[in-house]
mmCIF file of C-alpha atoms in Angstrom:
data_model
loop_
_atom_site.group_PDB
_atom_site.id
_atom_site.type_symbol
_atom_site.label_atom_id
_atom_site.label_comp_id
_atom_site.label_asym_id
_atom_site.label_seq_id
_atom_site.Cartn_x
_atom_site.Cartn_y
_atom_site.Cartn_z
ATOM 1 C CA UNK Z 1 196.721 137.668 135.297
ATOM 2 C CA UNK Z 2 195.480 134.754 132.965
ATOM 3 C CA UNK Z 3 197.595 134.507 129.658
ATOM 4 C CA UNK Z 4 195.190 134.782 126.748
ATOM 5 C CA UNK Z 5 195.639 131.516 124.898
ATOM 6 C CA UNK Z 6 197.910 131.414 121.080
ATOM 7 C CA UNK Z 7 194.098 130.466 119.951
ATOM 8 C CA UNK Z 8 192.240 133.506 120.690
ATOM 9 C CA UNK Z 9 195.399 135.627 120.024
ATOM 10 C CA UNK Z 10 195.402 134.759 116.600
ATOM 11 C CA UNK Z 11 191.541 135.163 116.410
ATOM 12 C CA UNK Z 12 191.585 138.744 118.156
ATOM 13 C CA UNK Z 13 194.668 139.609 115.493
ATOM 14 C CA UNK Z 14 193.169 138.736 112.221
ATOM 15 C CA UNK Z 15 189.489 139.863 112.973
ATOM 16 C CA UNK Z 16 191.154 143.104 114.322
ATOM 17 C CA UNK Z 17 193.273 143.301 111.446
ATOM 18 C CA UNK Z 18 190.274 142.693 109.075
ATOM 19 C CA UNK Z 19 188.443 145.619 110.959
ATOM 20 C CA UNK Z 20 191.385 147.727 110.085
ATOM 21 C CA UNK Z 21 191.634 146.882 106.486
ATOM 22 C CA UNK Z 22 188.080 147.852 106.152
ATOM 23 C CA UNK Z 23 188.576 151.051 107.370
ATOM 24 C CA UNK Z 24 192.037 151.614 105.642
ATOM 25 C CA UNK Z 25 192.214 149.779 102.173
ATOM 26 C CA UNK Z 26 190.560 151.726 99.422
ATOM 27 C CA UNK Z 27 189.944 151.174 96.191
ATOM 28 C CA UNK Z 28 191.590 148.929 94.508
ATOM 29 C CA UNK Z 29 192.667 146.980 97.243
ATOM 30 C CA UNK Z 30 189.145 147.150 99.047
ATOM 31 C CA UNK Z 31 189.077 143.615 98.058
ATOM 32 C CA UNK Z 32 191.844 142.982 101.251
ATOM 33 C CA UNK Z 33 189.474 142.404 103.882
ATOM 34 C CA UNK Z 34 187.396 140.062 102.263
ATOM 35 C CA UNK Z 35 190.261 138.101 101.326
ATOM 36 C CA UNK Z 36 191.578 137.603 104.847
ATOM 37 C CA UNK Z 37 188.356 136.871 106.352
ATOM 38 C CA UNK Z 38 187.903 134.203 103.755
ATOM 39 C CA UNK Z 39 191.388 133.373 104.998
ATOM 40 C CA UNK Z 40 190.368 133.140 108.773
ATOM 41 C CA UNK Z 41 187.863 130.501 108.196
ATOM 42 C CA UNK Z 42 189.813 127.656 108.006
ATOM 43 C CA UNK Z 43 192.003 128.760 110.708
ATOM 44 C CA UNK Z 44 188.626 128.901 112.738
ATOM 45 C CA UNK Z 45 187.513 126.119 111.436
ATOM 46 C CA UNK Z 46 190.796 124.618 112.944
ATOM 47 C CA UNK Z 47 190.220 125.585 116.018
ATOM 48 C CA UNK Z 48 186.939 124.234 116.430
ATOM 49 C CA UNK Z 49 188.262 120.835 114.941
ATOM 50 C CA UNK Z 50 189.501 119.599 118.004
ATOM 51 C CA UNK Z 51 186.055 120.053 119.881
ATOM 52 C CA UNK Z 52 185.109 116.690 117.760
ATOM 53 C CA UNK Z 53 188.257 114.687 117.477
ATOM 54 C CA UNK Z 54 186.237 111.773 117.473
ATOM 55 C CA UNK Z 55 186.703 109.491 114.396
ATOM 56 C CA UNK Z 56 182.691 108.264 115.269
ATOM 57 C CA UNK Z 57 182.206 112.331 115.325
ATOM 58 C CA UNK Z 58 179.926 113.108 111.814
ATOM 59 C CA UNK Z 59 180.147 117.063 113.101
ATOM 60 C CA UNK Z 60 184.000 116.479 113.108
ATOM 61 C CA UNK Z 61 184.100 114.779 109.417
ATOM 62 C CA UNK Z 62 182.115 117.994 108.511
ATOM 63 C CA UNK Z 63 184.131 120.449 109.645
ATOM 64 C CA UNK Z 64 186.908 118.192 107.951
ATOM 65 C CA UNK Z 65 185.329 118.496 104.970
ATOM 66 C CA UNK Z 66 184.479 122.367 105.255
ATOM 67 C CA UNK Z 67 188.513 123.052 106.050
ATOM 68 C CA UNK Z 68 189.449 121.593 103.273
ATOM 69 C CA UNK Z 69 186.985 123.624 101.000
ATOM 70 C CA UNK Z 70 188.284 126.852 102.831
ATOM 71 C CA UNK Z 71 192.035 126.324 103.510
ATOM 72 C CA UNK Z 72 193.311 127.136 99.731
ATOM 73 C CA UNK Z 73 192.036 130.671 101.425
ATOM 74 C CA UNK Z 74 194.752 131.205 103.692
ATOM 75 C CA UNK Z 75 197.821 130.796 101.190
ATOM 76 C CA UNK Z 76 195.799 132.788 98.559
ATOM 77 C CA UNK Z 77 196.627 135.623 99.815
ATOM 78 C CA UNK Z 78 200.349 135.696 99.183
ATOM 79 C CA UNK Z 79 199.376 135.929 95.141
ATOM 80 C CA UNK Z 80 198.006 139.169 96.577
ATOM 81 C CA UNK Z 81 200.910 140.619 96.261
ATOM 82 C CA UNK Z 82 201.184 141.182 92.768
ATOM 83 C CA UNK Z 83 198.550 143.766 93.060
ATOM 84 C CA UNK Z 84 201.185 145.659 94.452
ATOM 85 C CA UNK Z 85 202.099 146.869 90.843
ATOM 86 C CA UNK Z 86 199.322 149.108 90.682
ATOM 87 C CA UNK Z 87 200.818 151.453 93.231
ATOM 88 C CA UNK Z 88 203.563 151.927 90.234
ATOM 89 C CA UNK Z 89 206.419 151.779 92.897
ATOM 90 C CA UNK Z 90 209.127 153.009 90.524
ATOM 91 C CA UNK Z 91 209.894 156.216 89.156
ATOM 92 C CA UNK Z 92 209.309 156.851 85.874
ATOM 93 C CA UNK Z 93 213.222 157.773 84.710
ATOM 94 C CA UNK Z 94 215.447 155.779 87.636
ATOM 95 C CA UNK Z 95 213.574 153.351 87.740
ATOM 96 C CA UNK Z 96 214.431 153.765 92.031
ATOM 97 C CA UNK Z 97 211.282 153.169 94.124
ATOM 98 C CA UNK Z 98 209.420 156.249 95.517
ATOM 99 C CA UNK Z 99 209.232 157.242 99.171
ATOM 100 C CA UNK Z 100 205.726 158.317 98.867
ATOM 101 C CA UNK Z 101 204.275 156.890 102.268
ATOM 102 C CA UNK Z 102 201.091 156.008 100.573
ATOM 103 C CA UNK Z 103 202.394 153.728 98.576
ATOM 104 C CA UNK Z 104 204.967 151.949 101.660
ATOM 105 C CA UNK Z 105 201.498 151.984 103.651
ATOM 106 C CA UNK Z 106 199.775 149.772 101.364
ATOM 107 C CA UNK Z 107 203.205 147.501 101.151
ATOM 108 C CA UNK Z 108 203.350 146.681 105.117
ATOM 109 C CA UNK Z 109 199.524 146.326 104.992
ATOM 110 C CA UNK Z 110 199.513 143.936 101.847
ATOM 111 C CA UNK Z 111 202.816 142.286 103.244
ATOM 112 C CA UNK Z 112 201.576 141.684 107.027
ATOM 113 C CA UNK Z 113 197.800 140.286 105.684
ATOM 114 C CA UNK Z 114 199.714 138.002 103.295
ATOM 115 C CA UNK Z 115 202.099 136.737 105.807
ATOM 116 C CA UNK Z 116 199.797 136.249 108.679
ATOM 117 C CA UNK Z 117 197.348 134.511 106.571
ATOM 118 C CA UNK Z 118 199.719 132.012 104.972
ATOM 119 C CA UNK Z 119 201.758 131.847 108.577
ATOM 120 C CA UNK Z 120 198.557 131.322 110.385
ATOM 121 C CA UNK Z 121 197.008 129.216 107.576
ATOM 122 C CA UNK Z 122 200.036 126.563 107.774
ATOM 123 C CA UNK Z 123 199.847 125.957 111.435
ATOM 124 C CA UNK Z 124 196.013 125.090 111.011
ATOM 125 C CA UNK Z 125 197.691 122.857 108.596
ATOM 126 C CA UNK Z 126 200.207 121.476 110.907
ATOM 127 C CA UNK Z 127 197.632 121.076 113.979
ATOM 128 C CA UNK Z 128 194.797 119.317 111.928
ATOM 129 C CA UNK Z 129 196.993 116.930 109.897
ATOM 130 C CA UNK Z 130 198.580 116.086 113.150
ATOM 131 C CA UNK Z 131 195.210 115.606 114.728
ATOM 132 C CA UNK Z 132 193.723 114.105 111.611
ATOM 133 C CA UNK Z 133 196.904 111.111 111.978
ATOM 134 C CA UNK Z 134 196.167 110.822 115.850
ATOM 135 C CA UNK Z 135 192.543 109.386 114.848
ATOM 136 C CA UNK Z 136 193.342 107.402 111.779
ATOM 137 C CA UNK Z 137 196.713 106.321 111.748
ATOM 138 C CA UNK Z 138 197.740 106.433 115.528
ATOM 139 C CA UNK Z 139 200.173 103.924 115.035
ATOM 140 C CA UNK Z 140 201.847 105.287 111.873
ATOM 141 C CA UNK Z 141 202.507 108.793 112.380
ATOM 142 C CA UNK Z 142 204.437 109.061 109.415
ATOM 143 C CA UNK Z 143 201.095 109.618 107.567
ATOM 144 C CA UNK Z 144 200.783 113.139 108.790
ATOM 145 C CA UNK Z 145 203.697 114.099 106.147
ATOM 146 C CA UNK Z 146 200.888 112.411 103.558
ATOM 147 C CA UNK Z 147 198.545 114.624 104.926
ATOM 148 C CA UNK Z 148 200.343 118.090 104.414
ATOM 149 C CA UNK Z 149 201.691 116.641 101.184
ATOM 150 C CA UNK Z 150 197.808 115.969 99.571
ATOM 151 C CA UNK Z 151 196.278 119.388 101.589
ATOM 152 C CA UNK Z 152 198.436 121.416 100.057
ATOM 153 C CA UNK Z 153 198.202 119.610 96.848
ATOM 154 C CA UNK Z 154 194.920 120.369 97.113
ATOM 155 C CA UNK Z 155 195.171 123.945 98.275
ATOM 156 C CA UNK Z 156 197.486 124.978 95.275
ATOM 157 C CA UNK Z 157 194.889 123.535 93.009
ATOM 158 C CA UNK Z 158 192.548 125.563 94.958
ATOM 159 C CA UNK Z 159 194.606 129.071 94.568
ATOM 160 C CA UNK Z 160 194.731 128.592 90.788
ATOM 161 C CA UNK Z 161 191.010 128.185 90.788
ATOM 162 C CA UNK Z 162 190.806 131.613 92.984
ATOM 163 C CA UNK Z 163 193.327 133.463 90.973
ATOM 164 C CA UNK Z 164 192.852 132.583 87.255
ATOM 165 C CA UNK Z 165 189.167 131.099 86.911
ATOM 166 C CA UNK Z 166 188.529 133.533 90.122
ATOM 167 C CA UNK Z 167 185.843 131.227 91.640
ATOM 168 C CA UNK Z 168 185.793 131.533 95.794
ATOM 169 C CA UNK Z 169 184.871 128.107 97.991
ATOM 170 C CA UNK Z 170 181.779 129.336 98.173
ATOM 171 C CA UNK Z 171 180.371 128.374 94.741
ATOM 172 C CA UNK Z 172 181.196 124.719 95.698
ATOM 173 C CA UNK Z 173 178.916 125.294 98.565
ATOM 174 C CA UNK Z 174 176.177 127.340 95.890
ATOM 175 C CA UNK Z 175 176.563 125.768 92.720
ATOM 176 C CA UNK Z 176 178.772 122.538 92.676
ATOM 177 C CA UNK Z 177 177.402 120.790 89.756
ATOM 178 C CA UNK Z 178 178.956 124.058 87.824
ATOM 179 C CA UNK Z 179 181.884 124.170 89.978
ATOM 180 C CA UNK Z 180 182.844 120.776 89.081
ATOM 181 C CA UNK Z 181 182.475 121.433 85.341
ATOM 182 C CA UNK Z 182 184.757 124.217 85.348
ATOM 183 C CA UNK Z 183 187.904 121.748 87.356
ATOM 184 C CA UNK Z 184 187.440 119.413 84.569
ATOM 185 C CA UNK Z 185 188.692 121.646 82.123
ATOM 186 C CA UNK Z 186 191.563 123.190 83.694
ATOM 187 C CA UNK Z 187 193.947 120.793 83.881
ATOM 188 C CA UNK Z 188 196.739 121.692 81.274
ATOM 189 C CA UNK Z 189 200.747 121.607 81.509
ATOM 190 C CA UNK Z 190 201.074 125.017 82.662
ATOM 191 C CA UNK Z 191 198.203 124.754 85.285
ATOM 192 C CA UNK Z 192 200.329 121.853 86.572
ATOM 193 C CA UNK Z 193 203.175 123.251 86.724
ATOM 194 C CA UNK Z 194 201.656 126.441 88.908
ATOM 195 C CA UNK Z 195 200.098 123.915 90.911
ATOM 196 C CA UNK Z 196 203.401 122.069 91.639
ATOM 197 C CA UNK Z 197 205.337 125.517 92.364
ATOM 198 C CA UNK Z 198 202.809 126.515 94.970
ATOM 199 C CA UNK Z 199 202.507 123.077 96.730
ATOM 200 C CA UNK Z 200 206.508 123.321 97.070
ATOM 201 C CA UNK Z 201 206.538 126.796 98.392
ATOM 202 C CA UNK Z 202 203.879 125.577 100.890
ATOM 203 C CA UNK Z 203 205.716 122.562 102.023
ATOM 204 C CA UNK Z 204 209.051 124.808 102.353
ATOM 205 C CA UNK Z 205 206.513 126.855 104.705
ATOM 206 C CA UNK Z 206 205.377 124.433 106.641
ATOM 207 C CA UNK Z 207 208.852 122.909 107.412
ATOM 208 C CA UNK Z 208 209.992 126.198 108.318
ATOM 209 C CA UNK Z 209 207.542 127.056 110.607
ATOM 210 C CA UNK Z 210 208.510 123.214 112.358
ATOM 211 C CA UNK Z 211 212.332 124.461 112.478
ATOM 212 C CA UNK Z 212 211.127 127.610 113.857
ATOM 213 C CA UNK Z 213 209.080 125.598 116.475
ATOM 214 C CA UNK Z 214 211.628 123.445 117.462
ATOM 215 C CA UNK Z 215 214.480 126.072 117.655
ATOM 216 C CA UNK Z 216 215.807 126.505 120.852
ATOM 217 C CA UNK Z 217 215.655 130.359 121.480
ATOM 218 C CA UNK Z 218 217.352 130.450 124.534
ATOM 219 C CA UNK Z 219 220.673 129.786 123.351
#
């Protein structure tokens, strides 16, 4: 029997699991499924990257381009989380959290979408820096650690833009000339400093998930 490829499993997991949260998260966390389908189109886009892994290749520069503008989608969801505190976990005189299974349902499904998506979302990263240095930098491979460094510069920039002036990628796609005018006037110290937080968390990721790769599980 032919092994279905890491690829399509993680394409059959998060569009199933997208399916499911549709069906399963209610209000307020209806907003779930959306989120990890914006989340699964960088990793798609990922996949189709190496299709055109051509440096001549405009479709591949475009599909660059569109990662990019989608992959801040992927780690996003982790801030998720926080929504967590409107299942008021704790009772109101202990303080101990409740056993209600309502509430541990929406935990393991807000836990698992925010861990795929962020998992998933930092081996796109991995595979198309890595693919990115093989056509630019052959020679210096070194630049691929440039690579992750700047995208997920760029992505934690991109998660305080989702989370605090809650604009999606798509309004650089609909409006950008407004888009643009709202990045200008962000910047601040504590913007910086969320934006330096998140880009070390995603490094520490992204190193893990090498370790991981590299461990030898058959010791």
């Amino acid at each position: 029997m032919k092994r279905i490829s890491t690829n399509w499993q993680i394409r059959l997991f998060l569009l199933g699991w997208i399916i499911l949260l549709k069906l399963v998260m209610k209000l307020p966390y209806n907003f779930m499924a959306f989120n990890v389908f914006l989340a699964y189109v960088p990793i798609e886009l990922g996949f189709q990257l190496r299709h055109f892994a051509d440096r001549r290749s405009l479709a591949f520069w475009v599909l660059l381009i569109l990662w990019v503008v989608f992959y801040p989608n992927a780690p996003y969801v982790m801030t998720d989380l926080f929504h967590l505190a409107w299942l008021h976990p704790h009772t109101s005189i202990s303080g101990i959290l409740r056993s209600d299974p309502h509430t541990w349902l929406m935990f393991s499904l807000m836990v698992i979408s925010a861990f795929a998506c962020a998992l998933f979302g930092a081996i796109s990263l991995l595979q198309t820096s890595r693919l990115l240095t093989m056509m630019t930098t052959p020679r210096h491979l070194q630049w691929r650690l440039v690579w992750i460094s700047c995208c997920s510069f760029i992505s934690s920039v991109g998660i305080y833009i989702g989370r605090f002036l809650r604009l999606h990628s798509l309004y650089i796609l609909m409006t950008p000339g407004w888009f643009i005018k709202q990045l200008l006037r962000m910047w601040n110290a504590e913007m910086i400093q969320f934006v330096i937080i998140l880009t070390i968390t995603q490094l520490i990721l992204v190193y893990l998930i090498h370790v991981i790769a590299g461990y030898p599980v058959d010791d």
